[in-house]
Short mmCIF file of C-alpha atoms and ligand atoms in Angstrom, two decimals:
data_model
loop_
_atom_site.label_atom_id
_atom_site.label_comp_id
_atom_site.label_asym_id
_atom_site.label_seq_id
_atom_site.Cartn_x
_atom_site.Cartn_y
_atom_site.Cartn_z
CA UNK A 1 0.00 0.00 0.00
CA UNK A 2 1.46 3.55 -0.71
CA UNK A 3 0.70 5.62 2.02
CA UNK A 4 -1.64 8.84 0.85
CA UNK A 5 1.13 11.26 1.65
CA UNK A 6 3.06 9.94 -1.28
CA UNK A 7 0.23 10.18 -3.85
CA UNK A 8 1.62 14.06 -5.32
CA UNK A 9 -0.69 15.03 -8.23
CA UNK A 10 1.54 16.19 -10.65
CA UNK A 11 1.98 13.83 -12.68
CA UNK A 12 -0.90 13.62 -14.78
CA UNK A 13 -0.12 12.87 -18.61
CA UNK A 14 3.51 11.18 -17.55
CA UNK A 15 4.56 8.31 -19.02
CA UNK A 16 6.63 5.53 -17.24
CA UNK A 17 7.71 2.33 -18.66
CA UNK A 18 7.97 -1.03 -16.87
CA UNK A 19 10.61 -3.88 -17.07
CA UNK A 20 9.37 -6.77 -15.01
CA UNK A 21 11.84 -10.10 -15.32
CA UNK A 22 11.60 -13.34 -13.99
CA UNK A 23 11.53 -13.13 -9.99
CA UNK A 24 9.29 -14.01 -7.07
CA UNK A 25 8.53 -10.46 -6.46
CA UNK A 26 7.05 -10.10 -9.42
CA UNK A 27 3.50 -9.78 -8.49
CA UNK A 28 4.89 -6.62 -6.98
CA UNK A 29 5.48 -4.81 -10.35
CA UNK A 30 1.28 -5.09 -10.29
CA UNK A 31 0.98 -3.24 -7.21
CA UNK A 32 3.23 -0.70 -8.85
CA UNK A 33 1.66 -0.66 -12.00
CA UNK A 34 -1.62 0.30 -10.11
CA UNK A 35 -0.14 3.04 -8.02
CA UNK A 36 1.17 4.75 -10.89
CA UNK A 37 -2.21 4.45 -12.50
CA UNK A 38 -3.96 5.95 -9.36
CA UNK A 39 -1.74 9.16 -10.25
CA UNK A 40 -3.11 9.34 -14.15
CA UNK A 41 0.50 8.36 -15.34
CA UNK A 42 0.61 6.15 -18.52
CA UNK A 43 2.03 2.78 -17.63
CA UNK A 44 3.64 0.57 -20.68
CA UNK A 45 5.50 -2.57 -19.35
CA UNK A 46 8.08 -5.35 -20.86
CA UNK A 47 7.89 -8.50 -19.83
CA UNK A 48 10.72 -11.37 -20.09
CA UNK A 49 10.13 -15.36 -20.73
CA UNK A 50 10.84 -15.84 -17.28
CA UNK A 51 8.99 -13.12 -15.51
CA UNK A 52 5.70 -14.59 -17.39
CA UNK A 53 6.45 -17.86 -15.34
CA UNK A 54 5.50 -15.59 -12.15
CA UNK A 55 2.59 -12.96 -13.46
CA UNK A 56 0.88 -12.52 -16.64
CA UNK A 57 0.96 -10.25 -18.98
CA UNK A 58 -3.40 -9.83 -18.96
CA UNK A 59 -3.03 -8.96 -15.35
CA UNK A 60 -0.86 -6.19 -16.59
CA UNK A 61 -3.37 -5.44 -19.32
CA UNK A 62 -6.30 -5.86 -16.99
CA UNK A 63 -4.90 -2.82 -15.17
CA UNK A 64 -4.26 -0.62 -17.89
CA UNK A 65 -0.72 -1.06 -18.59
CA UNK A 66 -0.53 -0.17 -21.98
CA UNK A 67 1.71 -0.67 -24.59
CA UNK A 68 2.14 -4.12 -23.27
CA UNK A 69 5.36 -6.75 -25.10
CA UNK A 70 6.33 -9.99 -24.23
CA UNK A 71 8.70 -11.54 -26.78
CA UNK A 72 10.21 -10.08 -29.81
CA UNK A 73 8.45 -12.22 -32.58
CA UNK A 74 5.29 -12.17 -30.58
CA UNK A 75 2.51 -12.46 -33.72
CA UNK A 76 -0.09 -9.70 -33.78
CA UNK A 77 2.16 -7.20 -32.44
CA UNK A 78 1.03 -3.55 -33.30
CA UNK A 79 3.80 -1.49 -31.62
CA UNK A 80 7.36 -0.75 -32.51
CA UNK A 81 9.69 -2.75 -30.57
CA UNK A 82 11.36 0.00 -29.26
CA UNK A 83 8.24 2.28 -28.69
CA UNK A 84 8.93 2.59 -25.03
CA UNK A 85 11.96 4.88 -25.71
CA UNK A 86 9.03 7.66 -25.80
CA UNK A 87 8.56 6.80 -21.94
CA UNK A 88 9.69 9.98 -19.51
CA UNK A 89 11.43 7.29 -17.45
CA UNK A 90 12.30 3.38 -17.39
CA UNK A 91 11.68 1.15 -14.33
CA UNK A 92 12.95 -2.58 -14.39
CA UNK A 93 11.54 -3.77 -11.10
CA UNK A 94 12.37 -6.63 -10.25
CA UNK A 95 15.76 -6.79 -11.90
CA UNK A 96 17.15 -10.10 -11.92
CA UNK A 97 21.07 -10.81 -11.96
CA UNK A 98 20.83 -11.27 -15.56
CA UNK A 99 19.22 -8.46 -16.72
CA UNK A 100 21.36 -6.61 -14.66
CA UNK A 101 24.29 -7.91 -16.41
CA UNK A 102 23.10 -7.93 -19.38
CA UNK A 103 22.50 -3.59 -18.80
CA UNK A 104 25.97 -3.51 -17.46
CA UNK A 105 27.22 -4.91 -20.63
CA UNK A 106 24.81 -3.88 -23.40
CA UNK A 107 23.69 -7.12 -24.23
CA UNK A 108 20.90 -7.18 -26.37
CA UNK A 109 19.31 -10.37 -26.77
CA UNK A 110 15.54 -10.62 -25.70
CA UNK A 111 13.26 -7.61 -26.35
CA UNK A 112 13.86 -5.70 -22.66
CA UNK A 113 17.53 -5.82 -22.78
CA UNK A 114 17.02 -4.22 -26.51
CA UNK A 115 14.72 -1.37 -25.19
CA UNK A 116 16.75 -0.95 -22.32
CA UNK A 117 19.88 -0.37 -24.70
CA UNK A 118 18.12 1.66 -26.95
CA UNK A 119 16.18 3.99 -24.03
CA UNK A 120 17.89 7.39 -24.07
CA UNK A 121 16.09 8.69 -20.55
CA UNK A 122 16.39 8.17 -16.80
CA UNK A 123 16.30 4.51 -15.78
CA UNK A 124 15.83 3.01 -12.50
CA UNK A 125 16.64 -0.78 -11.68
CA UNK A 126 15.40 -2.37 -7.94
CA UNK A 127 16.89 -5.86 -8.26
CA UNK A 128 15.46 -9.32 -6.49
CA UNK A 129 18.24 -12.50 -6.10
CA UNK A 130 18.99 -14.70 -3.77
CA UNK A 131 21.75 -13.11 -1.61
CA UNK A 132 24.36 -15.03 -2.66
CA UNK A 133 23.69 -14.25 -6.21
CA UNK A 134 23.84 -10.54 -4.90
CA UNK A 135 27.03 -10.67 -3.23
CA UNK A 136 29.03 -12.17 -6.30
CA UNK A 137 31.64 -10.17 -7.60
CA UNK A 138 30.53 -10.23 -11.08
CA UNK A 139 27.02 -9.08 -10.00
CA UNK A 140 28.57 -6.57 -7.32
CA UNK A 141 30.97 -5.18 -10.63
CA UNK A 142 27.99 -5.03 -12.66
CA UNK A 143 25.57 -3.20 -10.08
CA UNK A 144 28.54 -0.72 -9.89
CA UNK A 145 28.61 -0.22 -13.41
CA UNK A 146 25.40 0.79 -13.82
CA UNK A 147 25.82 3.51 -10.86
CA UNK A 148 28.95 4.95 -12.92
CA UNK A 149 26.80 5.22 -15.69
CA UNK A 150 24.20 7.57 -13.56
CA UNK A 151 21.13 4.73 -13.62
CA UNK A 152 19.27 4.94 -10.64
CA UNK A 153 20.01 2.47 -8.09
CA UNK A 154 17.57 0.98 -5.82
CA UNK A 155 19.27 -1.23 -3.16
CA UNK A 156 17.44 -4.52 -2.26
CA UNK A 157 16.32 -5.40 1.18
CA UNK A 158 17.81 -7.29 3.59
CA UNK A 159 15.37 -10.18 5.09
CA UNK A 160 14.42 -13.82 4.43
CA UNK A 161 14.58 -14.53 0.60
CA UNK A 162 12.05 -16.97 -0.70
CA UNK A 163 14.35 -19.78 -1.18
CA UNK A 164 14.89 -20.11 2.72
CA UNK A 165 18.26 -17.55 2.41
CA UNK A 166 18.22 -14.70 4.42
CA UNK A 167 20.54 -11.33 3.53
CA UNK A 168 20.55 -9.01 1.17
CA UNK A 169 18.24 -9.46 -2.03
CA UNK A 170 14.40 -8.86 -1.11
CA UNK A 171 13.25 -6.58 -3.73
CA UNK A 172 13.07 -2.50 -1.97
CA UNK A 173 9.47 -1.72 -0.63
CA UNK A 174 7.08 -1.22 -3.42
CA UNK A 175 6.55 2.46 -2.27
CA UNK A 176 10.25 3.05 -2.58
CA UNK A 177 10.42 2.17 -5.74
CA UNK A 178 7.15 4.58 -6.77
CA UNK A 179 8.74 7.53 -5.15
CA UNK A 180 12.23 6.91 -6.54
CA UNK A 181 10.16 7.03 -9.92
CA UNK A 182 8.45 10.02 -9.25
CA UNK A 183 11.50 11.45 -8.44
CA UNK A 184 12.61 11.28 -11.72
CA UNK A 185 9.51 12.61 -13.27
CA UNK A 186 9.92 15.63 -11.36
CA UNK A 187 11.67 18.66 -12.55
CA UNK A 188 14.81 19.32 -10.37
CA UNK A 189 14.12 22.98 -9.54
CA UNK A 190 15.21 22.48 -5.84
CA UNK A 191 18.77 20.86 -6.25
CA UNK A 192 21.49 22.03 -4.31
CA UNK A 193 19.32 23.67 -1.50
CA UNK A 194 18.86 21.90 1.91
CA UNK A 195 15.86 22.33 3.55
CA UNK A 196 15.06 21.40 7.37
CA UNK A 197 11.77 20.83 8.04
CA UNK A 198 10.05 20.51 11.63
CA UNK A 199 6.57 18.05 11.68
CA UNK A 200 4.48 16.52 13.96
CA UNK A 201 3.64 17.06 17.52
CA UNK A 202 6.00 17.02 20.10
CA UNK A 203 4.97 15.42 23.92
CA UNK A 204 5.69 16.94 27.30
CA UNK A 205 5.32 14.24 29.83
CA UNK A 206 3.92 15.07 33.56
CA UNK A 207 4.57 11.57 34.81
CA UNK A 208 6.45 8.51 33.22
CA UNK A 209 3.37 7.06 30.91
CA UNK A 210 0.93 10.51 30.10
CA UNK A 211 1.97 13.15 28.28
CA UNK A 212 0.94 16.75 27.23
CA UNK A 213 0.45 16.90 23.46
CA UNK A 214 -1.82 18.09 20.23
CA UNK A 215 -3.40 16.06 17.47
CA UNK A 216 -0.91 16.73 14.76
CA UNK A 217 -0.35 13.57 12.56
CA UNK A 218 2.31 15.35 10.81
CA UNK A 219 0.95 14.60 7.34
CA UNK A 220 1.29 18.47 5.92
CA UNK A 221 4.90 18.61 6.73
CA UNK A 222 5.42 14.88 5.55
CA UNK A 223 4.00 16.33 1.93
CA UNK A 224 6.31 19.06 2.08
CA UNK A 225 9.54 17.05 3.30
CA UNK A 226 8.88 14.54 0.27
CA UNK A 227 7.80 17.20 -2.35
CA UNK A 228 11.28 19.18 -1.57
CA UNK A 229 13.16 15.85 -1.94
CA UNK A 230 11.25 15.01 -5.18
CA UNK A 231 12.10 18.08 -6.82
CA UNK A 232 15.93 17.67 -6.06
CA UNK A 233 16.64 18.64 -2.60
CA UNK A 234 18.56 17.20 0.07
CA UNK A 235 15.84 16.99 3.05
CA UNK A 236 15.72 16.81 7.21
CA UNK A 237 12.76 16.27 8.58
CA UNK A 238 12.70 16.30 12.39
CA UNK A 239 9.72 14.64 13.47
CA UNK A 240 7.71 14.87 16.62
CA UNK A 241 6.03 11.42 17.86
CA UNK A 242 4.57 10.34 14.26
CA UNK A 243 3.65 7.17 12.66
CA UNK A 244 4.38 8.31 9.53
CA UNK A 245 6.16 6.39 6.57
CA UNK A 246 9.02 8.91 5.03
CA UNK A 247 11.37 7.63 1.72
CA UNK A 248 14.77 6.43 2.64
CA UNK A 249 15.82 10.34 0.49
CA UNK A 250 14.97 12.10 3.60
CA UNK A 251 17.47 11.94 6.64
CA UNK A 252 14.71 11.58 9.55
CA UNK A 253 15.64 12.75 13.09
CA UNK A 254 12.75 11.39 15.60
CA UNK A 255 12.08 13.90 18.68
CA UNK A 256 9.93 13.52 21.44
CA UNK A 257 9.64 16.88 23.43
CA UNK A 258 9.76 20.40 22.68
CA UNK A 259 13.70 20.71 23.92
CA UNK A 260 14.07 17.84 22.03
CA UNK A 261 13.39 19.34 18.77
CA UNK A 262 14.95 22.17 19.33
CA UNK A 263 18.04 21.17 20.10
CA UNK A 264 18.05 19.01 17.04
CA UNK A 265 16.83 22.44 14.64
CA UNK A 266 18.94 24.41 16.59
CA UNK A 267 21.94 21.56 15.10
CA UNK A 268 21.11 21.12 11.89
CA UNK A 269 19.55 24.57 10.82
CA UNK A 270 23.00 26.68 10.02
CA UNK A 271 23.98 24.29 7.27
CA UNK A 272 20.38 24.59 5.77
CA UNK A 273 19.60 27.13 3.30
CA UNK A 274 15.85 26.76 4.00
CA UNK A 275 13.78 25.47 7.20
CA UNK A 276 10.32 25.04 7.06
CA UNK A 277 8.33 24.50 10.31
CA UNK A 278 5.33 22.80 10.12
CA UNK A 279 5.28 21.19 14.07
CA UNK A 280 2.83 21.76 16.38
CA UNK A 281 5.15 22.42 18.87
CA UNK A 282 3.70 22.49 22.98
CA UNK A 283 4.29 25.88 24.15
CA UNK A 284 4.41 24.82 27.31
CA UNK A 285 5.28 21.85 29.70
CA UNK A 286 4.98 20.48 32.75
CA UNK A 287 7.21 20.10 35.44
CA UNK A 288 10.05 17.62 35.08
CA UNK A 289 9.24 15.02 37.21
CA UNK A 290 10.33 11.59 38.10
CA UNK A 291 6.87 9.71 39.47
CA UNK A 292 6.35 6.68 37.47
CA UNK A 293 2.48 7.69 37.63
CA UNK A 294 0.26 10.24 39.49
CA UNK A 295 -2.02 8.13 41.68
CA UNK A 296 -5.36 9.56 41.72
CA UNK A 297 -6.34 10.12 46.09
CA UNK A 298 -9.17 12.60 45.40
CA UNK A 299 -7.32 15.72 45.32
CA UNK A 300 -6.67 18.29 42.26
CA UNK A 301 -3.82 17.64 40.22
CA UNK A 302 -1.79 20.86 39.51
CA UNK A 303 0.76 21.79 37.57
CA UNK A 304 2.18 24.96 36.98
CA UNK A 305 3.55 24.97 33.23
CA UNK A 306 6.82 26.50 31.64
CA UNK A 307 7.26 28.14 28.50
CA UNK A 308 8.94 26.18 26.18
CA UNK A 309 11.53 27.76 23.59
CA UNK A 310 10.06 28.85 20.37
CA UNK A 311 12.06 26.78 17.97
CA UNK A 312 10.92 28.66 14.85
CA UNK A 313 11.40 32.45 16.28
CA UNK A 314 14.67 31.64 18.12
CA UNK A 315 16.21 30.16 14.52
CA UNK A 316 14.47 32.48 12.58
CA UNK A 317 15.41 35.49 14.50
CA UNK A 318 18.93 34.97 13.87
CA UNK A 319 18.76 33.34 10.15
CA UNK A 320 21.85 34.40 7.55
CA UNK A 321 21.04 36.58 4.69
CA UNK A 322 21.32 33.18 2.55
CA UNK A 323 18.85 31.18 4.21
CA UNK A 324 14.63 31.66 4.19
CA UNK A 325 11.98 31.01 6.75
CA UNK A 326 8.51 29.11 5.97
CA UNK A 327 6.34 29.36 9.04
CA UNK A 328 3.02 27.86 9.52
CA UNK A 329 0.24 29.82 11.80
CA UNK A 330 -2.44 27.35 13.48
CA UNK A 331 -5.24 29.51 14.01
CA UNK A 332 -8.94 29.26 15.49
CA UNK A 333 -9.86 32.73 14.61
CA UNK A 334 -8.55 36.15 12.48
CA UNK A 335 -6.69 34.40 10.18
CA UNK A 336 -5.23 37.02 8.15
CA UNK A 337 -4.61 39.59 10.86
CA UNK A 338 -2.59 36.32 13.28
CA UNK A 339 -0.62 34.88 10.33
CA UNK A 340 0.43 38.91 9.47
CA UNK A 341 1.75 39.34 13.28
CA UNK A 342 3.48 36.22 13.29
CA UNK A 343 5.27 36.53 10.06
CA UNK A 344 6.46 40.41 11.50
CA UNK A 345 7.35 38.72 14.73
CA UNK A 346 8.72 35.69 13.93
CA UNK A 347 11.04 37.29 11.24
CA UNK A 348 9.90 34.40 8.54
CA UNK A 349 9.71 34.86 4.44
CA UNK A 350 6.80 33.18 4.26
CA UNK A 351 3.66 32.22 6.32
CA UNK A 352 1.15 29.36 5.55
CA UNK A 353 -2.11 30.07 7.99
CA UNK A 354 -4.46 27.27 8.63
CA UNK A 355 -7.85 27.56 9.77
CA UNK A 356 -7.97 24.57 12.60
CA UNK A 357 -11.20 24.47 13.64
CA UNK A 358 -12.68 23.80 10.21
CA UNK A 359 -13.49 20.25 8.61
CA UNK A 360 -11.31 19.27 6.29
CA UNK A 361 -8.52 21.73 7.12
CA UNK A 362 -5.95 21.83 9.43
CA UNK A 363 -5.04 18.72 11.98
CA UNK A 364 -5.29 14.87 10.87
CA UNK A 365 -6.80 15.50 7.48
CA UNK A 366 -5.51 14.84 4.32
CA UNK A 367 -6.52 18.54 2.88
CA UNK A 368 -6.36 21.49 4.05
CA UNK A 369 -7.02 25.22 3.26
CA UNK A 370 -4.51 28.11 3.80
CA UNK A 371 -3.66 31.65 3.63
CA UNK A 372 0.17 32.33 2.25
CA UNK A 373 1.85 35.38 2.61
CA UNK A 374 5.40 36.68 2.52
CA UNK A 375 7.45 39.44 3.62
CA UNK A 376 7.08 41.72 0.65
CA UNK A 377 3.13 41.55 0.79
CA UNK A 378 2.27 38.67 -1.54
CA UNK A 379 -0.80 37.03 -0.36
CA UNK A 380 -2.47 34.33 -1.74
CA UNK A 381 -6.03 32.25 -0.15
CA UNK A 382 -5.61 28.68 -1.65
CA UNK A 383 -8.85 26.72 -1.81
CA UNK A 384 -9.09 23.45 0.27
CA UNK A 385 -7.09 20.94 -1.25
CA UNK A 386 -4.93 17.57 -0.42
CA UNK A 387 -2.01 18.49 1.30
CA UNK A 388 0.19 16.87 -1.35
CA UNK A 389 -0.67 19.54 -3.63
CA UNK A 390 -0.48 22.50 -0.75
CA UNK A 391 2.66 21.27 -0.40
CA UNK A 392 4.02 21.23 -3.96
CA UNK A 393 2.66 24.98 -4.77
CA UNK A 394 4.77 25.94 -1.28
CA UNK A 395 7.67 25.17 -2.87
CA UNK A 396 6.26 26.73 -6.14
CA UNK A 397 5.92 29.81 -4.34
CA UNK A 398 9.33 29.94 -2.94
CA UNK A 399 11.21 28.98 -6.08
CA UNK A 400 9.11 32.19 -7.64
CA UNK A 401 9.92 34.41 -5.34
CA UNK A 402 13.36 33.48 -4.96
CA UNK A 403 16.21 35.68 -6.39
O1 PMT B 1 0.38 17.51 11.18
P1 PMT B 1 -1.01 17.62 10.55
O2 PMT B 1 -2.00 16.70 11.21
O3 PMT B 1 -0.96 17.43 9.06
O4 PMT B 1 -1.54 19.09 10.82
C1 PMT B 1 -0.88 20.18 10.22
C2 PMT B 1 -0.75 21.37 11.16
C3 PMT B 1 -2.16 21.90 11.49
C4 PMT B 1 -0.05 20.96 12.47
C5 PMT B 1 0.10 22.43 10.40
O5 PMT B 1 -0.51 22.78 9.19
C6 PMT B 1 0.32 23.68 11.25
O6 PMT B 1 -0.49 24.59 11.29
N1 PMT B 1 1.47 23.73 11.97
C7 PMT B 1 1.81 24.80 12.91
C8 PMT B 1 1.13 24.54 14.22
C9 PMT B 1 1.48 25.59 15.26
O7 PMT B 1 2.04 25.25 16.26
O8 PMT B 1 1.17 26.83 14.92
P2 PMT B 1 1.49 28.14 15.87
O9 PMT B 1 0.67 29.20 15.23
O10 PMT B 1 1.24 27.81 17.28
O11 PMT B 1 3.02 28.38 15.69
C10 PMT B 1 3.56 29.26 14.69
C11 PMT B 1 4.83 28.73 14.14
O12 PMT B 1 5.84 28.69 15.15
C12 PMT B 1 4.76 27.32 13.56
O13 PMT B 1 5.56 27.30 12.40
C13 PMT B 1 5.37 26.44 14.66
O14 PMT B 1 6.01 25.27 14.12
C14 PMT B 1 6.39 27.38 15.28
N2 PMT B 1 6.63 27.15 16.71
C15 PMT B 1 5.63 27.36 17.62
C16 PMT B 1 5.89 27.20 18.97
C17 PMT B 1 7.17 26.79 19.38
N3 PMT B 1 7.45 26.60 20.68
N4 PMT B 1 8.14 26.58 18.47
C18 PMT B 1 7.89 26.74 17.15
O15 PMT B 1 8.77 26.53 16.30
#
């Protein structure tokens, strides 16, 4: 299953091309097929001799892969052999040994290792082999190869193979794969920058086992994090208490508390040239304390709260000339006039307000609807939409208002 957060868009009217050779995982090159589908991108997909031994071609068809090729001489074939060369990007998932030699050499004997040779775009392999097969030299020197030659490289699992092996060989996570893809169907416009982002909640425990906290699921910054690394940039994302998948592409640093994430921004932001801070961070917080749990004995519980620090003022406030701000502005009422005070205050390039107290915006939905504005008076009211695509016009925004 690919997790919602990962479904961007953008992609409508992109075409991808499928290589899908003889291995166990090959069923999974169907739930790929489908996920691409799901996003409106064209699927066409190759299959080898042996790869029809696992899946079939109609289930491929059944989908809508299309243009679908099996073997060279195949009667009844409309399309030109080497039709998928058309495709904005190449995908052999699962790649067996062979086909991975054969790419590493430019063999070209069966119909994928011709349109492989003949494919002038980006091309992404995700092999499948019994670990053994995977640690051999020759397939080691050939896996290499392909990396010197700037194909994209998706690194098998480790884990129990199904011929009773275990190490590395398990084909990478289906949703790896996808994103990898859309990677490369995404224009580049961000490489080079570095961009920190804060997401999720963050919990301030009063006794060992209960906790302080807010109902972020960390979803909007999730879409941002993974939009910035699809369009070329080299991502942080420190993340509150989430269960939230992230792609291998972003470096993840889990937090727990308020100090917590701060000290980890307050690390990692100078070598950033943009941070973007999406948490909903606890203002406040309890008293440390060291009771395993408060025993209820009739009598009011109370607390007297601290401040915490305000990550996003405290980094902001001090920010080089080189590096931007995005804050985000949580707000139950006056919109406009809070997100205005809190971009002045807060010293940020750009604010994204959300309305939390309305259905279908704000906390632990998959939409939302926002306010931007930025520090020379651009202001924009975006209707509500999934956060994937608040996400992607974000970084729109920045890249068109960036010198
Ligand atoms: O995670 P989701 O379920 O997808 O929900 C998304 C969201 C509603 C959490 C998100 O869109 C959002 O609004 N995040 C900011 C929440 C918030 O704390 O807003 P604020 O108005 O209280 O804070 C303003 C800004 O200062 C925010 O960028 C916040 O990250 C930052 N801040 C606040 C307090 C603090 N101690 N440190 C901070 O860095």
């Amino acid at each position: 299953m690919i997790p919602d957060h990962y479904l961007f868009d953008t992609f409508h009217g992109k075409r991808i091309h499928l290589g899908v050779t003889g291995s166990i995982a090959a069923y999974k090159a169907l739930d790929l097929t489908r996920a691409f589908l799901r996003l409106h991108i064209q699927v066409g997909a190759t299959l080898t001799d042996a790869a029809r031994k696992f899946v079939t071609d109609l289930s491929f068809g059944a989908l809508g892969a299309d243009p679908l090729f099996t073997d060279m001489f195949a009667e009844g074939m409309n399309y030109d052999h080497l039709e998928p060369a058309v495709a904005d990007a190449f995908v052999v998932a699962p790649a067996t040994a062979n086909i991975v030699a054969k790419m590493a050499n430019g063999l070209a004997d069966d119909l994928l290792s011709c349109q492989l040779l003949a494919y002038p775009g980006p091309v992404l392999v995700a092999p499948a082999m019994n670990p053994r097969m995977w640690q051999a030299p020759a397939t080691q020197h050939n896996w290499k190869t392909l990396g010197e030659r700037g194909v994209g490289r998706i690194e098998p699992d480790c884990g129990n193979v199904a011929c009773g092996d275990t190490g590395q060989g398990r084909l990478a996570p289906v949703d790896e794969i996808f994103i990898r893809t859309l990677a490369a169907l995404s224009p580049q416009d961000l490489r080079g920058k570095k961009v920190m982002l804060t997401l999720g909640p963050t919990r301030e425990y009063f006794d060992r086992v209960r906790f302080w906290s807010n109902p972020s699921t960390g979803i909007m910054g999730a879409c941002l994090a993974i939009a910035a690394a699809l369009r070329g940039a080299e991502v942080t994302a420190i993340t509150g208490p989430v269960e939230l998948a992230l792609p291998a592409m972003i470096r993840r640093i889990p937090v727990v508390s308020a100090r917590e994430m701060f000290e980890a921004a307050a690390d990692v932001f100078p070598s950033q040239d943009i941070g973007c801070f999406t948490a909903a961070v606890a203002d406040f917080r309890p008293p440390a304390c060291d009771i395993g749990k408060f025993k209820k004995g009739g009598a009011p519980l109370a607390l007297t709260f601290e401040p915490n620090p305000d990550i996003l003022a405290t980094l902001s406030g001090s920010k080089r000339q080189d590096q931007q701000t995005i804050g985000f502005a949580a707000e139950a009422q006056n919109l406009e006039a809070n997100a205005s005070s809190k971009l002045a205050r807060k010293n940020l390039d750009l604010i994204v307000a959300n309305p939390v107290d309305e259905p279908g915006a704000g906390f632990a939905s998959k939409t939302n609807r926002v306010l931007v504005m930025d520090r020379h008076g651009r202001q924009e009211s975006w209707p509500q939409l999934p956060k994937t695509e608040i996400a992607w016009r974000i970084w729109d925004w920045i890249l068109m208002n960036t010198p």
